[in-house]
Amino acid sequence: MTSTKNLPSKAQVVIIGGGIIGCSIAYHLAKRGISDVVVLERKQLTCGTTWHAAGLVSMLWPTPFLTQLAKYSHELYASLEEETGQATGYRQIGSLSIARTAERLEELQRTSSMASVFGVESEMIDNQRLQTLYPGINTKGILGALYIEKDGQTNPIDTTIALAKGAKMYGARILENIIVAEILTEDGAAVGVKTAQGTILADKVVLAGGLWSREIAAKIGVHLPLYACEHYYVVTDHIQNLTKRPVLRDFDKGIYFKEDAGNMLVGWFEHNARGCPMSRIPEDFCFDEFPCDMDHIEEHLINSLETFPTLETAGIRTFFNGPESFTPDNLHLLGPTPEIDNFYVACGLNSKGIGAGGGLGKVMADWIIDGHPSGDIWECDVRRHHGVQRTQAYIEARIPEALGHTYAMHWPFYQYKTARNCIKSPIHELLKSQGACYGEVAGYERPNWFARGGAKAEYNYSYQRQNWFEFHALEHMAVRENVGIYDISSFGKFEVSGPDALAALQWICAGDISAAPGAVTYTQWLNNRGGIEADVSVSRTGQESFLITTGVGSVTRDWWHLKKNLKGDVQLRDVSADYSCFALQGPNARSVLQKLVEIELELELAAKEFLFATGCHALISGIKVWLQRLSYVGELGWEIFVPTQYSVEVFKLIQRAGAEFDLCNVGLHAVNSLRLEKGFRHWGHDIGEQDNLLQAGLGFAAKPNASDFLGREAFLQAKASGIPTRRLVQFKLCDPEPLLYHNEPIVMDNKIVGYLTSGMYGHAVGGALGMGYVDVPELTVENLSQANFEIEVAKVRFEAQASLKAFYDPSNSRMRS
């Protein structure tokens, strides 16, 4: 037991949790010169979940930056023994992923293409090569396999001890048997921790408490979407001639195999995973495990024998069942919490903590020291989840399904089945009765497409054209040629008002929002490095009032950015639930509105009166609405903000007025394809905090001469540097058959120069579209026209047109008509 005299009274950083993540953060902080670091472990290092991890260290992860972190983990684990004298057990043994269906084979081929973007060497192999690499495998029913030669494995306990030893070498302190009873806060900021042995004040507190993180954080009002599930594996007795073989993943059976010193570890991600409430985990939990339910795992044991028949004659030495923590989307929870300043979290490792440990320790240390992450980590940012996704009911329903999805097919447009209908638009039931097929984003149900002609409103998944493709085409072309309406009530809506509202927003917005009431400004919020923190529209609804609209996926993040950066006599309200919003778009949009709307201020709907990027209050059947002329699809159109209680009535009135024009219900899939034809960016996919306005082709939106704003100096420096070496480019496949989604390699003159950040089929231009950053010095319109571009899809390259302008109506004449 650590005595009080060994407990420091003050530290720069206190880390709660002595698993691989906590020790890795301490190591990287100390190595960067922040030696006044204290790690507090409730029992012994690794005793929570680290000790029973399988120890897989993969090279390839779902996103570019996570893959970079994984590559760093490999390099770190390979060098730790020389640096610290502590062996890690790290070996580069390779990995094999097998496909039993044509769909899985295409998924692996797409994965292999993606790997080349990220600098990871891989190859697709046949069964003959598979048998050579993995003697004894039953290849019956296997159509092909993905081989990554440099994948590896490591010993979780030894690797953690090496990181802890390295941290101590650079000055950090690691104390075991210290339970943190309370995180101390003052004025909304973490200031230290309280333990039975005493109090430690700290400049920053980091929670890396694994299973216990949700309970610990909740005590200070931070609700993490984290839930434990049972996780099983077995270890066989010694099997002769088993050494030095790759990790094997049989995704279609949900099983993985890892050889370890002549024994075989067999684990799985079952489709019927069992949640594990914290009430099942005793207070003194330390290197503990749960009973193994043979009925629950029998299916997976039988499947493993079919894949690797050698197991039939091998005895089982260990049946293991232990808890691991998971998140609703199988991605980590990282970074500073918006609710409490100087409080960071690093948890939710989803059974990938060992492979992620080295890289996540580095990025967290960089974040803590520099004030920002050293890469695009948005997909793991703790701010990404909506409040409803952090409720106990949501996580208990969703997370067991998410665990089972780990080895399931990762279909384009896949929708989870659990934790649905948490947040619904006021017109949800009306649209459902009209054929809406719903998808969920951030807990919100949104119509993705509409079933017609008696078809079922449900997905039949495929990498090819899915069952809704023709419906999507109809909706897309209705907007281009006639008129469509779609529900964007899910968008975040913030009201900023008060005497200092204009000045406060001028500081936050890179654009100029000082025009008279009625102006609607498309703008970005930047960080001090010039990166794009948000992509929003700001409507000046009065002399001292503004309405900010943002995408549903970034509502939580944008709310906190706004709240932390507003200055002066300003009031801020989240009015997202107070108003529905309907987008009426297409050449006949004006004709529909003219039958409905009474405009205040004696404006007319004619283009010369109701200009693009303006708005006003109006009446629809006596109901006051906010009407603004904007378009995310590139057509003549309006967004109509309606008080929630009148949503159904107003929507029906719009449909009635639009009946003579064949007004078409439109889903969000069509909105995505329409915006891609126009080259309109999507925050979180095409733009983010690591991208600046010049790289993203959005330099026009900043107005540095109008006012000072956050990130202005960085923007001006980037502008003075000339043409950026990294630019967002739009692509159209010349062959109309292949489909694009995202992460497909961009090939310029036979060299990979980037990857697609988004993709969809453009029905008005007759081919698949995508956009992505191209890393080429002095990339100009002339360079693009002279270069030969291809997009690689599932290992096949297709000729593509490249452009810095939209493929559809590049002059924007249609939406300004």
PDB file of C-alpha atoms in Angstrom, residues 60 106-118 120-124 146-148 745 792 794-795:
ATOM      1  CA  LEU A  60      -4.753  -1.263 -40.813  1.00  0.00           C
ATOM      2  CA  GLU A 106     -15.343  -7.397 -52.150  1.00  0.00           C
ATOM      3  CA  GLU A 107     -15.129  -5.884 -48.673  1.00  0.00           C
ATOM      4  CA  LEU A 108     -11.622  -7.322 -48.249  1.00  0.00           C
ATOM      5  CA  GLN A 109     -10.634  -6.117 -51.726  1.00  0.00           C
ATOM      6  CA  ARG A 110     -11.844  -2.633 -50.830  1.00  0.00           C
ATOM      7  CA  THR A 111      -9.917  -2.928 -47.576  1.00  0.00           C
ATOM      8  CA  SER A 112      -6.780  -3.867 -49.483  1.00  0.00           C
ATOM      9  CA  SER A 113      -7.228  -0.844 -51.760  1.00  0.00           C
ATOM     10  CA  MET A 114      -7.689   1.361 -48.705  1.00  0.00           C
ATOM     11  CA  ALA A 115      -4.551  -0.097 -47.136  1.00  0.00           C
ATOM     12  CA  SER A 116      -2.443   1.132 -50.028  1.00  0.00           C
ATOM     13  CA  VAL A 117      -3.688   4.680 -49.375  1.00  0.00           C
ATOM     14  CA  PHE A 118      -2.512   4.465 -45.801  1.00  0.00           C
ATOM     15  CA  VAL A 120       0.131  -0.452 -45.466  1.00  0.00           C
ATOM     16  CA  GLU A 121       1.317  -3.283 -47.695  1.00  0.00           C
ATOM     17  CA  SER A 122      -1.292  -5.968 -48.323  1.00  0.00           C
ATOM     18  CA  GLU A 123      -2.230  -8.519 -50.947  1.00  0.00           C
ATOM     19  CA  MET A 124      -5.185 -10.665 -51.929  1.00  0.00           C
ATOM     20  CA  LEU A 146      -6.377 -10.660 -47.433  1.00  0.00           C
ATOM     21  CA  TYR A 147      -2.779 -10.978 -46.228  1.00  0.00           C
ATOM     22  CA  ILE A 148      -1.011  -8.194 -44.326  1.00  0.00           C
ATOM     23  CA  PRO A 745      -7.468   5.611 -53.487  1.00  0.00           C
ATOM     24  CA  GLU A 792      -9.268   2.378 -57.317  1.00  0.00           C
ATOM     25  CA  ALA A 794     -11.795  -3.099 -54.836  1.00  0.00           C
ATOM     26  CA  LYS A 795      -8.331  -3.430 -56.449  1.00  0.00           C
TER      27      LYS A 795
END
